[in-house]
mmCIF file of C-alpha atoms in Angstrom:
data_model
loop_
_atom_site.group_PDB
_atom_site.id
_atom_site.type_symbol
_atom_site.label_atom_id
_atom_site.label_comp_id
_atom_site.label_asym_id
_atom_site.label_seq_id
_atom_site.Cartn_x
_atom_site.Cartn_y
_atom_site.Cartn_z
ATOM 1 C CA MET A 179 6.131 12.253 -16.880
ATOM 2 C CA ARG A 180 4.719 9.338 -14.847
ATOM 3 C CA ARG A 181 3.035 10.139 -11.600
ATOM 4 C CA THR A 182 3.497 8.452 -8.184
ATOM 5 C CA ILE A 183 1.417 9.335 -4.839
ATOM 6 C CA VAL A 184 3.877 9.519 -1.874
ATOM 7 C CA THR A 185 1.736 8.949 1.073
ATOM 8 C CA GLY A 186 4.488 10.852 3.880
ATOM 9 C CA GLY A 187 6.095 12.638 1.041
ATOM 10 C CA ALA A 188 6.860 15.903 3.387
ATOM 11 C CA GLY A 189 8.028 13.624 5.650
ATOM 12 C CA PHE A 190 12.594 12.596 6.260
ATOM 13 C CA ILE A 191 12.296 9.813 3.685
ATOM 14 C CA GLY A 192 9.603 10.689 2.039
ATOM 15 C CA SER A 193 11.073 14.364 0.808
ATOM 16 C CA HIS A 194 14.229 12.594 0.289
ATOM 17 C CA THR A 195 12.585 10.614 -1.798
ATOM 18 C CA CYS A 196 10.626 13.190 -3.824
ATOM 19 C CA VAL A 197 13.971 14.785 -4.948
ATOM 20 C CA GLU A 198 14.862 11.561 -6.677
ATOM 21 C CA LEU A 199 11.692 10.825 -8.270
ATOM 22 C CA LEU A 200 11.836 14.058 -9.752
ATOM 23 C CA ALA A 201 15.478 13.386 -11.268
ATOM 24 C CA ALA A 202 14.487 10.107 -12.784
ATOM 25 C CA GLY A 203 11.545 11.947 -14.779
ATOM 26 C CA ILE A 204 8.475 10.927 -12.332
ATOM 27 C CA GLU A 205 6.190 13.421 -10.507
ATOM 28 C CA PRO A 206 5.514 12.787 -7.146
ATOM 29 C CA VAL A 207 1.860 14.205 -5.672
ATOM 30 C CA ILE A 208 2.577 14.375 -1.921
ATOM 31 C CA VAL A 209 -0.246 13.167 0.386
ATOM 32 C CA ASP A 210 0.679 14.221 3.965
ATOM 33 C CA ASP A 211 -1.278 15.739 6.849
ATOM 34 C CA LEU A 212 1.842 17.426 7.921
ATOM 35 C CA ARG A 213 1.521 15.924 11.677
ATOM 36 C CA ASN A 214 5.404 14.661 11.429
ATOM 37 C CA SER A 215 6.340 17.677 9.091
ATOM 38 C CA GLU A 216 6.359 21.196 8.567
ATOM 39 C CA GLU A 217 6.265 23.892 5.838
ATOM 40 C CA ARG A 218 10.082 24.514 5.546
ATOM 41 C CA VAL A 219 10.236 20.782 4.130
ATOM 42 C CA LEU A 220 7.846 21.992 1.111
ATOM 43 C CA GLU A 221 9.803 25.366 1.081
ATOM 44 C CA GLY A 222 13.551 23.210 0.724
ATOM 45 C CA LEU A 223 12.114 20.649 -2.059
ATOM 46 C CA GLU A 224 11.181 23.869 -4.127
ATOM 47 C CA LYS A 225 14.655 24.822 -3.775
ATOM 48 C CA ILE A 226 16.094 21.842 -4.634
ATOM 49 C CA THR A 227 14.358 21.331 -7.281
ATOM 50 C CA GLY A 228 13.182 24.431 -9.133
ATOM 51 C CA ARG A 229 9.883 23.078 -8.367
ATOM 52 C CA LYS A 230 6.498 23.674 -5.925
ATOM 53 C CA PRO A 231 5.564 20.533 -4.469
ATOM 54 C CA VAL A 232 2.332 19.163 -5.319
ATOM 55 C CA ILE A 233 0.623 18.015 -1.934
ATOM 56 C CA HIS A 234 -2.587 17.331 -0.385
ATOM 57 C CA ARG A 235 -3.121 17.857 3.326
ATOM 58 C CA ILE A 236 -4.810 14.960 4.272
ATOM 59 C CA ASP A 237 -4.792 12.159 6.475
ATOM 60 C CA CYS A 238 -4.411 8.505 4.886
ATOM 61 C CA THR A 239 -6.876 6.964 7.285
ATOM 62 C CA ASP A 240 -9.653 9.284 5.608
ATOM 63 C CA ALA A 241 -10.999 7.175 2.666
ATOM 64 C CA GLN A 242 -13.171 9.866 1.242
ATOM 65 C CA ALA A 243 -10.828 12.362 1.036
ATOM 66 C CA LEU A 244 -8.061 9.880 -0.254
ATOM 67 C CA ASN A 245 -10.659 9.032 -2.848
ATOM 68 C CA LYS A 246 -11.155 12.280 -4.363
ATOM 69 C CA VAL A 247 -6.831 12.415 -4.209
ATOM 70 C CA PHE A 248 -6.882 9.515 -6.863
ATOM 71 C CA ALA A 249 -9.983 10.637 -8.942
ATOM 72 C CA ALA A 250 -7.875 14.212 -9.845
ATOM 73 C CA GLU A 251 -4.619 12.977 -10.086
ATOM 74 C CA ARG A 252 -4.903 9.879 -11.833
ATOM 75 C CA PRO A 253 -1.521 8.102 -10.318
ATOM 76 C CA ASP A 254 0.041 5.408 -12.412
ATOM 77 C CA SER A 255 2.107 4.029 -8.841
ATOM 78 C CA VAL A 256 1.762 4.764 -5.288
ATOM 79 C CA ILE A 257 4.868 5.280 -2.755
ATOM 80 C CA HIS A 258 3.512 4.379 0.924
ATOM 81 C CA PHE A 259 5.267 6.184 3.380
ATOM 82 C CA ALA A 260 2.674 7.440 5.740
ATOM 83 C CA ALA A 261 3.396 5.734 9.399
ATOM 84 C CA ASP A 262 4.054 6.681 12.989
ATOM 85 C CA LYS A 263 7.357 5.653 13.669
ATOM 86 C CA ALA A 264 8.851 5.714 16.836
ATOM 87 C CA VAL A 265 9.946 2.610 18.686
ATOM 88 C CA GLY A 266 9.595 4.043 21.947
ATOM 89 C CA GLU A 267 6.246 6.223 21.619
ATOM 90 C CA SER A 268 4.803 2.834 20.154
ATOM 91 C CA VAL A 269 5.280 1.117 23.403
ATOM 92 C CA ARG A 270 3.708 3.991 25.442
ATOM 93 C CA ASP A 271 0.815 4.569 23.171
ATOM 94 C CA PRO A 272 0.318 1.157 20.878
ATOM 95 C CA LEU A 273 -3.360 1.863 19.591
ATOM 96 C CA LYS A 274 -2.263 4.888 17.894
ATOM 97 C CA TYR A 275 0.646 2.960 15.832
ATOM 98 C CA TYR A 276 -2.045 0.110 15.341
ATOM 99 C CA HIS A 277 -4.935 2.469 14.123
ATOM 100 C CA ASN A 278 -2.722 4.684 11.867
ATOM 101 C CA ASN A 279 -0.192 2.320 10.273
ATOM 102 C CA ILE A 280 -2.375 -0.300 9.816
ATOM 103 C CA GLY A 281 -5.734 1.835 9.152
ATOM 104 C CA SER A 282 -3.967 3.938 6.473
ATOM 105 C CA LEU A 283 -2.580 0.592 4.676
ATOM 106 C CA ALA A 284 -5.943 -0.821 4.372
ATOM 107 C CA THR A 285 -7.101 2.531 3.056
ATOM 108 C CA LEU A 286 -5.030 3.077 0.574
ATOM 109 C CA LEU A 287 -5.076 -0.735 -0.702
ATOM 110 C CA ARG A 288 -8.730 0.137 -1.305
ATOM 111 C CA THR A 289 -8.637 3.280 -2.764
ATOM 112 C CA MET A 290 -5.689 1.914 -5.669
ATOM 113 C CA ALA A 291 -8.408 -1.135 -6.230
ATOM 114 C CA LYS A 292 -11.242 1.638 -6.903
ATOM 115 C CA HIS A 293 -9.006 3.507 -9.240
ATOM 116 C CA GLY A 294 -7.252 0.343 -10.833
ATOM 117 C CA ILE A 295 -3.804 1.548 -9.244
ATOM 118 C CA LYS A 296 -1.553 -2.262 -9.119
ATOM 119 C CA ASP A 297 1.870 -0.590 -8.458
ATOM 120 C CA ILE A 298 3.026 0.250 -4.498
ATOM 121 C CA VAL A 299 6.081 0.509 -2.950
ATOM 122 C CA PHE A 300 6.419 0.274 0.458
ATOM 123 C CA SER A 301 8.233 1.538 3.494
ATOM 124 C CA SER A 302 8.960 -1.371 6.057
ATOM 125 C CA SER A 303 11.485 -2.093 8.586
ATOM 126 C CA CYS A 304 13.694 -4.210 9.475
ATOM 127 C CA THR A 305 12.168 -4.144 13.271
ATOM 128 C CA VAL A 306 9.936 -6.944 11.570
ATOM 129 C CA TYR A 307 12.978 -9.240 12.257
ATOM 130 C CA GLY A 308 12.748 -8.715 16.066
ATOM 131 C CA GLU A 309 16.317 -9.772 17.651
ATOM 132 C CA GLY A 310 17.263 -11.612 14.249
ATOM 133 C CA ASP A 311 18.133 -15.380 14.309
ATOM 134 C CA LYS A 312 20.939 -14.456 12.569
ATOM 135 C CA LEU A 313 23.497 -11.357 11.116
ATOM 136 C CA PRO A 314 23.488 -10.434 8.997
ATOM 137 C CA VAL A 315 19.850 -10.995 8.214
ATOM 138 C CA THR A 316 18.642 -11.806 5.047
ATOM 139 C CA GLU A 317 14.703 -11.033 3.327
ATOM 140 C CA ASP A 318 14.614 -14.768 4.366
ATOM 141 C CA SER A 319 15.084 -14.456 8.049
ATOM 142 C CA ARG A 320 12.581 -15.090 10.251
ATOM 143 C CA THR A 321 9.861 -12.774 10.812
ATOM 144 C CA GLY A 322 6.942 -12.063 13.178
ATOM 145 C CA ALA A 323 8.570 -11.372 16.695
ATOM 146 C CA ALA A 324 8.857 -7.712 16.318
ATOM 147 C CA ALA A 325 10.524 -5.709 19.914
ATOM 148 C CA SER A 326 7.993 -3.358 20.036
ATOM 149 C CA PRO A 327 4.036 -2.505 18.810
ATOM 150 C CA TYR A 328 5.430 -0.271 15.827
ATOM 151 C CA GLY A 329 7.273 -3.267 14.473
ATOM 152 C CA TYR A 330 4.237 -5.265 14.433
ATOM 153 C CA THR A 331 2.733 -3.243 12.729
ATOM 154 C CA LYS A 332 5.123 -3.246 10.017
ATOM 155 C CA VAL A 333 4.605 -7.310 10.413
ATOM 156 C CA VAL A 334 1.124 -6.744 9.649
ATOM 157 C CA CYS A 335 1.215 -4.577 6.791
ATOM 158 C CA GLU A 336 3.018 -6.927 5.234
ATOM 159 C CA GLN A 337 1.161 -9.778 6.095
ATOM 160 C CA MET A 338 -2.010 -7.899 4.621
ATOM 161 C CA LEU A 339 0.301 -6.917 1.351
ATOM 162 C CA ARG A 340 1.070 -10.183 0.709
ATOM 163 C CA ASP A 341 -2.710 -11.314 1.491
ATOM 164 C CA ALA A 342 -3.878 -8.277 -1.031
ATOM 165 C CA SER A 343 -1.131 -9.798 -3.803
ATOM 166 C CA ALA A 344 -2.704 -13.203 -3.359
ATOM 167 C CA ALA A 345 -6.210 -12.484 -4.015
ATOM 168 C CA ASP A 346 -5.720 -9.412 -6.985
ATOM 169 C CA ALA A 347 -3.654 -11.524 -9.786
ATOM 170 C CA ASP A 348 -2.849 -7.630 -10.746
ATOM 171 C CA LEU A 349 -1.035 -6.277 -7.665
ATOM 172 C CA CYS A 350 2.774 -5.700 -8.073
ATOM 173 C CA VAL A 351 4.037 -5.181 -4.712
ATOM 174 C CA VAL A 352 7.694 -4.424 -3.056
ATOM 175 C CA MET A 353 7.970 -3.779 0.487
ATOM 176 C CA LEU A 354 11.910 -2.291 0.949
ATOM 177 C CA ARG A 355 12.826 -2.801 4.924
ATOM 178 C CA TYR A 356 14.997 0.159 5.890
ATOM 179 C CA PHE A 357 17.859 -0.474 8.674
ATOM 180 C CA ASN A 358 18.499 3.237 10.271
ATOM 181 C CA PRO A 359 18.032 6.034 7.789
ATOM 182 C CA ILE A 360 19.964 8.914 8.910
ATOM 183 C CA GLY A 361 21.968 12.278 7.201
ATOM 184 C CA ALA A 362 20.267 14.792 4.986
ATOM 185 C CA HIS A 363 20.094 16.197 1.956
ATOM 186 C CA PRO A 364 23.777 17.554 1.183
ATOM 187 C CA SER A 365 21.851 21.089 0.055
ATOM 188 C CA ALA A 366 20.647 21.352 3.920
ATOM 189 C CA HIS A 367 17.606 22.088 2.282
ATOM 190 C CA ILE A 368 15.532 19.038 3.927
ATOM 191 C CA GLY A 369 16.390 16.650 6.908
ATOM 192 C CA GLU A 370 15.466 14.908 9.769
ATOM 193 C CA LEU A 371 12.720 16.997 11.553
ATOM 194 C CA PRO A 372 11.203 15.709 14.684
ATOM 195 C CA ILE A 373 8.496 17.616 16.163
ATOM 196 C CA GLY A 374 9.400 17.633 19.733
ATOM 197 C CA VAL A 375 12.063 15.367 21.365
ATOM 198 C CA PRO A 376 13.378 13.677 18.756
ATOM 199 C CA ASN A 377 12.676 9.622 19.293
ATOM 200 C CA ASN A 378 15.481 8.685 16.635
ATOM 201 C CA LEU A 379 19.692 9.053 17.645
ATOM 202 C CA VAL A 380 20.589 11.046 15.096
ATOM 203 C CA PRO A 381 18.683 14.343 15.519
ATOM 204 C CA PHE A 382 19.344 14.156 19.438
ATOM 205 C CA ILE A 383 23.003 13.870 18.599
ATOM 206 C CA THR A 384 22.457 17.075 16.635
ATOM 207 C CA GLN A 385 20.457 19.002 19.176
ATOM 208 C CA ALA A 386 23.011 18.019 21.785
ATOM 209 C CA ALA A 387 25.842 19.448 19.784
ATOM 210 C CA ALA A 388 24.024 22.524 18.987
ATOM 211 C CA GLY A 389 22.919 22.922 22.637
ATOM 212 C CA LEU A 390 18.934 22.677 22.087
ATOM 213 C CA ARG A 391 19.066 19.663 24.685
ATOM 214 C CA ASP A 392 21.147 19.241 27.775
ATOM 215 C CA LYS A 393 22.529 15.903 26.850
ATOM 216 C CA LEU A 394 21.745 12.777 24.860
ATOM 217 C CA THR A 395 21.283 9.520 26.561
ATOM 218 C CA VAL A 396 22.725 6.558 25.306
ATOM 219 C CA PHE A 397 20.397 3.706 26.204
ATOM 220 C CA GLY A 398 22.682 0.592 28.116
ATOM 221 C CA ASN A 399 26.357 -0.159 27.526
ATOM 222 C CA ASP A 400 25.919 -3.297 29.260
ATOM 223 C CA TYR A 401 24.804 -5.380 25.968
ATOM 224 C CA PRO A 402 27.324 -8.198 24.281
ATOM 225 C CA THR A 403 28.935 -5.713 21.691
ATOM 226 C CA ARG A 404 32.060 -4.408 21.172
ATOM 227 C CA ASP A 405 31.692 -1.114 23.312
ATOM 228 C CA GLY A 406 28.187 -2.595 25.533
ATOM 229 C CA SER A 407 25.793 0.086 22.926
ATOM 230 C CA CYS A 408 23.571 -1.166 20.593
ATOM 231 C CA ILE A 409 24.581 -2.190 16.858
ATOM 232 C CA ARG A 410 22.689 -0.642 13.972
ATOM 233 C CA ASP A 411 22.942 -0.397 10.218
ATOM 234 C CA TYR A 412 22.910 3.471 9.817
ATOM 235 C CA ILE A 413 22.096 4.179 6.015
ATOM 236 C CA HIS A 414 22.184 7.429 4.324
ATOM 237 C CA VAL A 415 18.630 8.644 3.609
ATOM 238 C CA VAL A 416 20.078 9.831 0.165
ATOM 239 C CA ASP A 417 20.955 6.500 -0.845
ATOM 240 C CA LEU A 418 17.776 4.690 0.796
ATOM 241 C CA ALA A 419 15.830 7.456 -1.246
ATOM 242 C CA LYS A 420 17.609 6.206 -4.877
ATOM 243 C CA ALA A 421 16.430 2.845 -3.763
ATOM 244 C CA HIS A 422 12.906 4.021 -4.161
ATOM 245 C CA VAL A 423 13.008 5.000 -8.057
ATOM 246 C CA LEU A 424 14.991 1.850 -8.569
ATOM 247 C CA ALA A 425 11.658 -0.366 -6.717
ATOM 248 C CA LEU A 426 9.668 1.468 -9.122
ATOM 249 C CA GLN A 427 11.398 1.299 -12.291
ATOM 250 C CA TRP A 428 11.814 -2.815 -11.657
ATOM 251 C CA ILE A 429 8.180 -2.987 -10.993
ATOM 252 C CA ALA A 430 7.615 -1.238 -14.269
ATOM 253 C CA LYS A 431 9.665 -3.790 -16.541
ATOM 254 C CA GLN A 432 7.723 -6.867 -15.195
ATOM 255 C CA ASN A 433 5.824 -8.448 -16.889
ATOM 256 C CA ALA A 434 3.658 -10.181 -14.292
ATOM 257 C CA PRO A 435 2.651 -9.415 -10.827
ATOM 258 C CA LEU A 436 4.848 -9.476 -7.809
ATOM 259 C CA CYS A 437 5.600 -9.900 -4.585
ATOM 260 C CA GLU A 438 8.726 -8.709 -3.144
ATOM 261 C CA VAL A 439 10.498 -7.893 -0.462
ATOM 262 C CA PHE A 440 14.056 -6.363 -0.351
ATOM 263 C CA ASN A 441 16.879 -5.248 2.504
ATOM 264 C CA LEU A 442 17.836 -1.859 2.394
ATOM 265 C CA GLY A 443 20.847 -1.083 4.818
ATOM 266 C CA THR A 444 24.707 -0.486 4.376
ATOM 267 C CA GLY A 445 25.209 -4.251 5.520
ATOM 268 C CA GLN A 446 27.747 -2.620 8.235
ATOM 269 C CA GLY A 447 27.035 -2.193 11.598
ATOM 270 C CA ASN A 448 27.876 -0.149 14.066
ATOM 271 C CA THR A 449 27.491 0.792 17.547
ATOM 272 C CA VAL A 450 25.830 3.799 19.057
ATOM 273 C CA LEU A 451 28.573 5.124 20.859
ATOM 274 C CA GLU A 452 30.939 4.517 17.411
ATOM 275 C CA ALA A 453 27.640 6.909 15.518
ATOM 276 C CA VAL A 454 28.443 9.535 17.962
ATOM 277 C CA HIS A 455 31.883 9.705 18.233
ATOM 278 C CA THR A 456 32.198 9.491 14.180
ATOM 279 C CA PHE A 457 29.596 12.943 14.678
ATOM 280 C CA GLU A 458 32.207 14.255 16.614
ATOM 281 C CA GLU A 459 35.315 13.663 14.620
ATOM 282 C CA VAL A 460 33.875 14.411 10.575
ATOM 283 C CA ASN A 461 32.556 17.925 12.606
ATOM 284 C CA GLY A 462 34.551 18.990 15.234
ATOM 285 C CA VAL A 463 32.232 19.421 17.633
ATOM 286 C CA LYS A 464 31.655 17.803 21.033
ATOM 287 C CA VAL A 465 28.616 15.667 21.938
ATOM 288 C CA PRO A 466 27.556 15.702 25.790
ATOM 289 C CA PHE A 467 26.085 12.431 26.667
ATOM 290 C CA VAL A 468 25.599 10.471 29.510
ATOM 291 C CA ILE A 469 24.749 6.233 29.766
ATOM 292 C CA GLY A 470 21.305 5.231 31.068
ATOM 293 C CA PRO A 471 19.235 2.328 31.335
ATOM 294 C CA ARG A 472 17.959 0.136 28.601
ATOM 295 C CA ARG A 473 15.436 1.295 26.277
ATOM 296 C CA PRO A 474 12.215 -1.390 26.061
ATOM 297 C CA GLY A 475 11.641 -2.420 22.801
ATOM 298 C CA ASP A 476 15.698 -2.137 21.492
ATOM 299 C CA VAL A 477 17.201 -5.362 20.090
ATOM 300 C CA VAL A 478 20.643 -5.722 20.741
ATOM 301 C CA ALA A 479 21.897 -5.554 17.284
ATOM 302 C CA MET A 480 20.858 -5.342 13.429
ATOM 303 C CA TYR A 481 22.455 -5.607 10.505
ATOM 304 C CA ALA A 482 21.468 -5.932 6.702
ATOM 305 C CA ASP A 483 22.516 -8.644 4.021
ATOM 306 C CA THR A 484 21.691 -6.362 1.357
ATOM 307 C CA ALA A 485 22.812 -8.902 -1.973
ATOM 308 C CA LYS A 486 19.006 -9.272 -3.183
ATOM 309 C CA SER A 487 18.985 -5.776 -3.430
ATOM 310 C CA LEU A 488 21.853 -5.344 -5.091
ATOM 311 C CA LYS A 489 21.443 -7.969 -7.587
ATOM 312 C CA VAL A 490 17.847 -7.524 -8.208
ATOM 313 C CA LEU A 491 17.418 -3.415 -8.018
ATOM 314 C CA GLY A 492 21.180 -2.838 -8.822
ATOM 315 C CA TRP A 493 21.291 -1.060 -5.618
ATOM 316 C CA ARG A 494 24.009 -0.203 -3.340
ATOM 317 C CA THR A 495 24.893 2.644 -0.318
ATOM 318 C CA GLU A 496 27.409 4.998 -1.691
ATOM 319 C CA ARG A 497 27.537 7.072 1.375
ATOM 320 C CA THR A 498 29.454 6.539 4.561
ATOM 321 C CA LEU A 499 28.608 6.599 8.502
ATOM 322 C CA ALA A 500 30.928 10.087 8.173
ATOM 323 C CA ASP A 501 28.973 11.155 5.349
ATOM 324 C CA SER A 502 25.732 11.275 6.680
ATOM 325 C CA MET A 503 27.106 12.839 10.112
ATOM 326 C CA ARG A 504 28.136 15.687 8.579
ATOM 327 C CA ASP A 505 25.314 16.209 6.735
ATOM 328 C CA ALA A 506 23.258 16.036 9.182
ATOM 329 C CA TRP A 507 25.196 18.542 11.296
ATOM 330 C CA ARG A 508 25.030 20.902 8.376
ATOM 331 C CA TRP A 509 20.942 20.625 8.545
ATOM 332 C CA GLN A 510 21.044 21.162 11.864
ATOM 333 C CA GLN A 511 23.167 24.177 11.198
ATOM 334 C CA ALA A 512 20.684 25.186 9.064
ATOM 335 C CA LEU A 513 17.662 25.247 10.628
ATOM 336 C CA GLY A 514 19.265 27.795 13.146
ATOM 337 C CA LYS A 515 19.303 30.054 10.341
#
């Protein structure tokens, strides 16, 4: 069985990807210090897959520890999720983001080179587009004008991967630009598990609906959109996870080095308020919310053109916004048990 190092594999997207890797006959080896996760995620993975996950609890900026993992596990490829990811926090604490997000990738690439590992799938973000020069954004849309330090770390990491690819004729790189991952595994054994106050919309919706938060704050209702709130491309995390498996399988079929980027989204934009109301409708639960001021780092609207992902990887989304909100609520209810 092929083996893939999955950094950040106990996180939200990483854990769902581990499920899909095993379903495709690929052994995930998790590298995660659990700074943004908990033990229950590992238990959930075992319940879903029937297998105890392999995990090395290290920081990906620790070169010595990472080298030991590669020597012991002898992977065929790497999927790199490990990163801090909250836009608002990155504005407040930019140095944390530059150190962890950029430093971990540099350390990982050096370790891969040392062990002769040539295939990497990188977790990027639509934040590299900034406001976007047109909608929907394509992979050829202008990048670099990110609206937050988090976004800039993804811009720098993408450039690092291009430079590493240009310097190493055997390196195979796929960069996946996520839009807005939401939802949870339909089993409710794994899902988004924010530590402390959620930075993302849907966990805040579910916690407010469950009475764990007094209310949700919608940041701004005066944007030039159909209801005044920001527009995002909300994608079910299981659909997103499946794309990583297809990316690894596609790399394995290529006979030449490559460095490619793909958008992963639904191709449709929904406003924040539409997301809230969809949650209420599918679950029959009211969400207490108020309108607050705009949040630094937020762009007005962002959604994807996914034609390239369909044409090259054969990937498309299968789950709706309603599916995502239903699964997210099921996960939130499971957390209370």
